[in-house]
mmCIF file of C-alpha atoms and ligand atoms in Angstrom:
data_model
loop_
_atom_site.group_PDB
_atom_site.id
_atom_site.type_symbol
_atom_site.label_atom_id
_atom_site.label_comp_id
_atom_site.label_asym_id
_atom_site.label_seq_id
_atom_site.Cartn_x
_atom_site.Cartn_y
_atom_site.Cartn_z
ATOM 1 C CA UNK D 1 -159.705 -19.627 104.602
ATOM 2 C CA UNK D 2 -162.053 -20.678 106.745
ATOM 3 C CA UNK D 3 -164.620 -19.003 105.201
ATOM 4 C CA UNK D 4 -165.143 -20.584 102.295
ATOM 5 C CA UNK D 5 -166.840 -21.855 100.176
ATOM 6 C CA UNK D 6 -168.902 -18.235 100.933
ATOM 7 C CA UNK D 7 -172.374 -17.067 99.653
ATOM 8 C CA UNK D 8 -173.707 -13.854 99.245
ATOM 9 C CA UNK D 9 -176.005 -11.461 97.114
ATOM 10 C CA UNK D 10 -177.039 -8.024 96.666
ATOM 11 C CA UNK D 11 -178.209 -5.027 94.293
ATOM 12 C CA UNK D 12 -175.370 -4.272 91.645
ATOM 13 C CA UNK D 13 -174.649 -0.875 92.004
ATOM 14 C CA UNK D 14 -172.184 1.625 89.911
ATOM 15 C CA UNK D 15 -168.617 1.138 90.273
ATOM 16 C CA UNK D 16 -165.980 4.004 90.322
ATOM 17 C CA UNK D 17 -165.857 3.945 86.401
ATOM 18 C CA UNK D 18 -163.097 2.993 85.815
ATOM 19 C CA UNK D 19 -163.408 1.837 82.402
ATOM 20 C CA UNK D 20 -163.623 -2.075 82.953
ATOM 21 C CA UNK D 21 -166.335 -2.599 80.207
ATOM 22 C CA UNK D 22 -164.198 -0.958 77.451
ATOM 23 C CA UNK D 23 -161.189 -3.529 78.241
ATOM 24 C CA UNK D 24 -163.735 -6.600 78.132
ATOM 25 C CA UNK D 25 -163.463 -6.578 81.192
ATOM 26 C CA UNK D 26 -166.980 -5.513 83.460
ATOM 27 C CA UNK D 27 -166.862 -6.270 86.780
ATOM 28 C CA UNK D 28 -170.635 -5.828 88.857
ATOM 29 C CA UNK D 29 -170.110 -3.853 91.972
ATOM 30 C CA UNK D 30 -171.584 -5.047 95.342
ATOM 31 C CA UNK D 31 -172.750 -2.505 98.028
ATOM 32 C CA UNK D 32 -171.234 -1.614 101.174
ATOM 33 C CA UNK D 33 -173.466 -3.640 103.233
ATOM 34 C CA UNK D 34 -172.643 -6.656 101.135
ATOM 35 C CA UNK D 35 -168.510 -5.714 101.603
ATOM 36 C CA UNK D 36 -168.702 -5.039 105.100
ATOM 37 C CA UNK D 37 -170.287 -8.063 105.707
ATOM 38 C CA UNK D 38 -167.736 -10.105 104.581
ATOM 39 C CA UNK D 39 -165.532 -12.323 106.754
ATOM 40 C CA UNK D 40 -162.097 -10.668 108.382
ATOM 41 C CA UNK D 41 -160.259 -13.717 107.058
ATOM 42 C CA UNK D 42 -160.875 -13.003 103.414
ATOM 43 C CA UNK D 43 -157.828 -11.217 102.872
ATOM 44 C CA UNK D 44 -157.745 -9.066 99.301
ATOM 45 C CA UNK D 45 -157.269 -10.529 96.014
ATOM 46 C CA UNK D 46 -158.847 -12.623 92.872
ATOM 47 C CA UNK D 47 -161.310 -15.356 93.750
ATOM 48 C CA UNK D 48 -163.180 -17.583 90.941
ATOM 49 C CA UNK D 49 -166.723 -18.765 92.023
ATOM 50 C CA UNK D 50 -170.311 -18.913 90.970
ATOM 51 C CA UNK D 51 -172.844 -15.893 89.538
ATOM 52 C CA UNK D 52 -176.351 -15.795 89.172
ATOM 53 C CA UNK D 53 -177.888 -12.078 88.325
ATOM 54 C CA UNK D 54 -181.358 -12.042 89.208
ATOM 55 C CA UNK D 55 -183.546 -15.504 87.936
ATOM 56 C CA UNK D 56 -181.008 -16.691 85.281
ATOM 57 C CA UNK D 57 -178.105 -19.060 85.252
ATOM 58 C CA UNK D 58 -175.497 -19.572 87.287
ATOM 59 C CA UNK D 59 -172.183 -18.768 85.282
ATOM 60 C CA UNK D 60 -168.577 -18.553 86.499
ATOM 61 C CA UNK D 61 -167.144 -15.809 87.458
ATOM 62 C CA UNK D 62 -164.201 -14.384 88.658
ATOM 63 C CA UNK D 63 -163.739 -11.714 91.439
ATOM 64 C CA UNK D 64 -161.550 -9.187 92.913
ATOM 65 C CA UNK D 65 -161.641 -7.282 96.795
ATOM 66 C CA UNK D 66 -159.802 -5.087 96.375
ATOM 67 C CA UNK D 67 -159.310 -1.484 98.118
ATOM 68 C CA UNK D 68 -162.315 1.228 97.476
ATOM 69 C CA UNK D 69 -160.544 4.165 96.407
ATOM 70 C CA UNK D 70 -163.984 6.088 97.002
ATOM 71 C CA UNK D 71 -162.884 5.655 100.756
ATOM 72 C CA UNK D 72 -159.440 6.863 100.155
ATOM 73 C CA UNK D 73 -158.579 2.155 100.359
ATOM 74 C CA UNK D 74 -159.680 2.673 103.560
ATOM 75 C CA UNK D 75 -162.715 0.407 102.719
ATOM 76 C CA UNK D 76 -162.657 -2.950 100.876
ATOM 77 C CA UNK D 77 -164.403 -3.578 97.591
ATOM 78 C CA UNK D 78 -166.056 -6.226 95.797
ATOM 79 C CA UNK D 79 -166.790 -6.838 91.531
ATOM 80 C CA UNK D 80 -167.615 -9.735 90.293
ATOM 81 C CA UNK D 81 -166.613 -10.232 86.342
ATOM 82 C CA UNK D 82 -168.977 -12.843 85.185
ATOM 83 C CA UNK D 83 -168.110 -15.241 82.066
ATOM 84 C CA UNK D 84 -170.381 -14.737 80.451
ATOM 85 C CA UNK D 85 -171.888 -12.036 77.642
ATOM 86 C CA UNK D 86 -175.010 -10.517 78.762
ATOM 87 C CA UNK D 87 -176.637 -8.686 76.239
ATOM 88 C CA UNK D 88 -177.364 -5.378 78.479
ATOM 89 C CA UNK D 89 -176.852 -3.633 81.848
ATOM 90 C CA UNK D 90 -178.569 -5.377 84.748
ATOM 91 C CA UNK D 91 -177.665 -2.247 87.472
ATOM 92 C CA UNK D 92 -179.950 -3.111 90.315
ATOM 93 C CA UNK D 93 -180.442 -6.168 89.535
ATOM 94 C CA UNK D 94 -179.776 -8.932 92.366
ATOM 95 C CA UNK D 95 -176.284 -10.676 92.051
ATOM 96 C CA UNK D 96 -176.255 -13.866 93.606
ATOM 97 C CA UNK D 97 -172.241 -15.588 94.386
ATOM 98 C CA UNK D 98 -170.331 -18.660 95.289
ATOM 99 C CA UNK D 99 -166.927 -18.213 96.164
ATOM 100 C CA UNK D 100 -165.074 -21.293 96.238
ATOM 101 C CA UNK D 101 -161.232 -20.348 96.205
ATOM 102 C CA UNK D 102 -158.598 -18.035 96.027
ATOM 103 C CA UNK D 103 -156.223 -17.320 93.068
ATOM 104 C CA UNK D 104 -153.950 -14.756 93.211
ATOM 105 C CA UNK D 105 -153.448 -11.539 95.960
ATOM 106 C CA UNK D 106 -153.984 -7.915 94.299
ATOM 107 C CA UNK D 107 -150.678 -6.900 92.544
ATOM 108 C CA UNK D 108 -149.913 -3.419 90.705
ATOM 109 C CA UNK D 109 -149.583 -3.723 87.332
ATOM 110 C CA UNK D 110 -147.002 -1.351 85.003
ATOM 111 C CA UNK D 111 -148.821 -1.668 81.976
ATOM 112 C CA UNK D 112 -152.577 -2.002 80.816
ATOM 113 C CA UNK D 113 -151.536 -4.960 78.824
ATOM 114 C CA UNK D 114 -149.622 -6.790 81.810
ATOM 115 C CA UNK D 115 -152.966 -6.246 83.369
ATOM 116 C CA UNK D 116 -155.425 -7.301 80.912
ATOM 117 C CA UNK D 117 -153.060 -9.851 80.750
ATOM 118 C CA UNK D 118 -153.011 -11.019 84.247
ATOM 119 C CA UNK D 119 -157.017 -10.891 84.284
ATOM 120 C CA UNK D 120 -157.507 -13.108 81.430
ATOM 121 C CA UNK D 121 -154.934 -15.672 83.360
ATOM 122 C CA UNK D 122 -157.115 -15.525 86.313
ATOM 123 C CA UNK D 123 -160.867 -16.479 83.731
ATOM 124 C CA UNK D 124 -158.441 -19.297 82.723
ATOM 125 C CA UNK D 125 -157.462 -20.474 86.286
ATOM 126 C CA UNK D 126 -160.839 -19.888 87.289
ATOM 127 C CA UNK D 127 -162.599 -21.899 84.464
ATOM 128 C CA UNK D 128 -160.484 -25.062 85.327
ATOM 129 C CA UNK D 129 -161.159 -24.730 88.620
ATOM 130 C CA UNK D 130 -164.766 -24.663 88.053
ATOM 131 C CA UNK D 131 -164.646 -27.531 85.852
ATOM 132 C CA UNK D 132 -163.869 -30.020 89.176
ATOM 133 C CA UNK D 133 -166.614 -31.813 90.386
ATOM 134 C CA UNK D 134 -165.802 -30.472 94.207
ATOM 135 C CA UNK D 135 -166.778 -27.207 92.459
ATOM 136 C CA UNK D 136 -169.123 -27.962 89.524
ATOM 137 C CA UNK D 137 -171.612 -29.325 93.062
ATOM 138 C CA UNK D 138 -171.822 -25.896 93.935
ATOM 139 C CA UNK D 139 -172.963 -24.363 90.225
ATOM 140 C CA UNK D 140 -177.273 -26.264 91.595
ATOM 141 C CA UNK D 141 -176.579 -24.911 95.308
ATOM 142 C CA UNK D 142 -179.617 -24.260 96.909
ATOM 143 C CA UNK D 143 -178.483 -20.720 97.224
ATOM 144 C CA UNK D 144 -178.650 -19.922 93.917
ATOM 145 C CA UNK D 145 -182.851 -21.931 93.772
ATOM 146 C CA UNK D 146 -183.611 -20.022 96.715
ATOM 147 C CA UNK D 147 -183.434 -16.668 95.153
ATOM 148 C CA UNK D 148 -184.811 -17.956 92.371
ATOM 149 C CA UNK D 149 -187.535 -18.396 94.548
ATOM 150 C CA UNK D 150 -187.910 -15.109 96.316
ATOM 151 C CA UNK D 151 -187.509 -12.645 93.097
ATOM 152 C CA UNK D 152 -190.411 -14.694 91.536
ATOM 153 C CA UNK D 153 -192.672 -14.593 94.649
ATOM 154 C CA UNK D 154 -191.870 -10.910 95.035
ATOM 155 C CA UNK D 155 -189.862 -10.756 97.492
HETATM 156 P P1 ADP C 1 -169.022 0.116 86.735
HETATM 157 O O1 ADP C 1 -168.117 0.728 86.889
HETATM 158 O O2 ADP C 1 -170.050 1.240 86.705
HETATM 159 O O3 ADP C 1 -168.517 -0.558 87.314
HETATM 160 P P2 ADP C 1 -167.814 -1.783 84.574
HETATM 161 O O4 ADP C 1 -167.609 -0.958 83.817
HETATM 162 O O5 ADP C 1 -167.376 -2.175 85.559
HETATM 163 O O6 ADP C 1 -168.607 -0.734 85.383
HETATM 164 O O7 ADP C 1 -169.196 -2.216 84.399
HETATM 165 C C1 ADP C 1 -169.630 -3.242 84.863
HETATM 166 C C2 ADP C 1 -171.496 -2.760 84.707
HETATM 167 O O8 ADP C 1 -171.484 -4.026 83.540
HETATM 168 C C3 ADP C 1 -172.381 -4.499 85.593
HETATM 169 O O9 ADP C 1 -172.611 -3.325 86.863
HETATM 170 C C4 ADP C 1 -173.270 -4.794 84.596
HETATM 171 O O10 ADP C 1 -174.803 -3.944 84.819
HETATM 172 C C5 ADP C 1 -172.876 -4.686 83.291
HETATM 173 N N1 ADP C 1 -172.364 -6.374 82.791
HETATM 174 C C6 ADP C 1 -172.536 -6.792 81.752
HETATM 175 N N2 ADP C 1 -172.114 -7.628 81.568
HETATM 176 C C7 ADP C 1 -171.236 -8.356 82.648
HETATM 177 C C8 ADP C 1 -170.745 -9.361 83.049
HETATM 178 N N3 ADP C 1 -170.748 -10.237 82.189
HETATM 179 N N4 ADP C 1 -169.920 -9.488 83.851
HETATM 180 C C9 ADP C 1 -170.234 -8.351 84.708
HETATM 181 N N5 ADP C 1 -170.784 -7.103 84.422
HETATM 182 C C10 ADP C 1 -171.537 -7.340 84.002
HETATM 183 MG MG1 MG C 2 -167.283 -2.186 88.057
#
């Protein structure tokens, strides 16, 4: 995909309440404005990359670009699961992400167990990919530092 790596940020909004958190896999949702800016060659499916909430540390993430049930699947949605344990929710905070690679297309699963298993595989794949030097370097990208500066200056 020629648009990768792709960098973006936005405030975390409430999702569809599909209970991702109850499955142990919370997904932070981006607002429509961020989704609307996605390059058209970025197909739906599961991606890996780096994520940073507010001015805190940069962590690994897996992200799904999917069809938004709220708009009867006519609009896309972007949901990021950060591979890190947060003590609290961070609705309203700025989430900055660098999307680096594609893992697999969207699929429907026969059972919840199969879905959870697939997501755990995605997380495993993301860890492996993000350990590679060519992906590690983006963790220190100026994009994440800019976000810190802006937040500290109150912009
Ligand atoms: P919603 O339907 O509102 O998106 P989720 O069950 O998907 O609800 O939970 C997402 C929320 O959980 C995020 O908006 C964020 O505030 C919080 N959260 C806590 N830990 C994480 C994490 N590791 N990755 C993503 N979101 C997290
Ligand atoms: Mg969610």
